[in-house]
């Protein structure tokens, strides 16, 4: 049995990872440690909370003592750190919690990992640590880090800490840097679910600036499969870029969503630009493909249709997160634990 501590497993990508692994890897035990911030939602794990290979524990990655107790109690061999404050706009209005969770939290996990002789530590990072691209070129793992937002600066800091713990203390680690994810269970503060939600409710779709910023989109399940590859085959101390070569301007994505849901482009509303808005991201994942034999399987056109269908079928989930009722749900769920 592979015994894995995952942090942030009630969030968007973490919960997709939990569902995928429980469905496909019967020999893996997941201890899911999550603070349940506004972004953490036990409804994302519905149907899996009582799975024999899944144990949910509510807690904060900044609490080293609890992390060490969990490692001892469940004989943890591997840590995958998904937990983070993840929204760029929030980092502009309130950066402090980004430093607390993304930097101090990661440091706390690293110290516990070294003290407890963890066999492998995987840091889930982001392509935003590389900064912003001009009209051409792609991010490779060899590029220097050049983060522009408080969010990406906090993620770059944690990447440096992970590598430093590898160099100084011999921690066996990998860092993954993925591009923009979309798919089921994404909190509707991020662009794609926000636009789907507003379009379904006939509300304006707020486009920052001229809408020509470019993001490189990947379906969340493809990202999760890449993480499993890194866990099982990643070489010590390597960074792996993960992307699906699917660059789109924000306007292209928004017009696609409107077309699929059958709503008019007149809902598009240009609003004040994000401060320090990165112009373009594009990921070169050649190394991950050649070293680990991984490639994204889901094309954007297919993934976005499936994602919209999921939001249409799961209006209860969407209403829960937009009204805040999901927080009562987890309080009730958690009261019994
Ligand atoms: P998310 O905001 O949906 O989820 C974050 C989860 O972490 C939540 O469940 C939250 O409760 C938990 N959390 C926050 N602070 C915590 C703390 N102090 N202790 C324990 N748990 C805590 O984020 P996401 O979009 O699923 O992103 C997951 C990871 O992947 C992040 O590290 C993010 O930087 C990275 N990433 C995200 C994307 C993307 O497009 N969403 C792309 C590349 C990398
Ligand atoms: O690249 C990976 C990163 O992608 C992750 O590390 C982050 O956690 C994740 O949030 C995401 O960051 P972005 O800032 O790229 O994603 P967001 O969904 O916030 O915005 C995508 C693009 O859409 C960006 O150019 C800003 C624009 N946008 C966003 C919102 C929320 C709008 O035009 N209007 C909006 O209302």
PDB file of N, CA, C and O in Angstrom, residues 38 224 265:
ATOM      1  N   UNK A  38     -12.321  29.165   2.357  1.00  0.00           N
ATOM      2  CA  UNK A  38     -13.459  29.401   1.452  1.00  0.00           C
ATOM      3  C   UNK A  38     -13.346  28.502   0.208  1.00  0.00           C
ATOM      4  O   UNK A  38     -14.350  28.141  -0.409  1.00  0.00           O
ATOM      5  N   UNK A 224      -3.912  15.931 -13.225  1.00  0.00           N
ATOM      6  CA  UNK A 224      -3.841  14.944 -12.133  1.00  0.00           C
ATOM      7  C   UNK A 224      -3.094  13.681 -12.574  1.00  0.00           C
ATOM      8  O   UNK A 224      -2.311  13.108 -11.809  1.00  0.00           O
ATOM      9  N   UNK A 265     -23.303  37.458 -27.232  1.00  0.00           N
ATOM     10  CA  UNK A 265     -22.011  38.103 -26.910  1.00  0.00           C
ATOM     11  C   UNK A 265     -22.208  39.475 -26.270  1.00  0.00           C
ATOM     12  O   UNK A 265     -21.274  40.042 -25.701  1.00  0.00           O
TER      13      UNK A 265
END
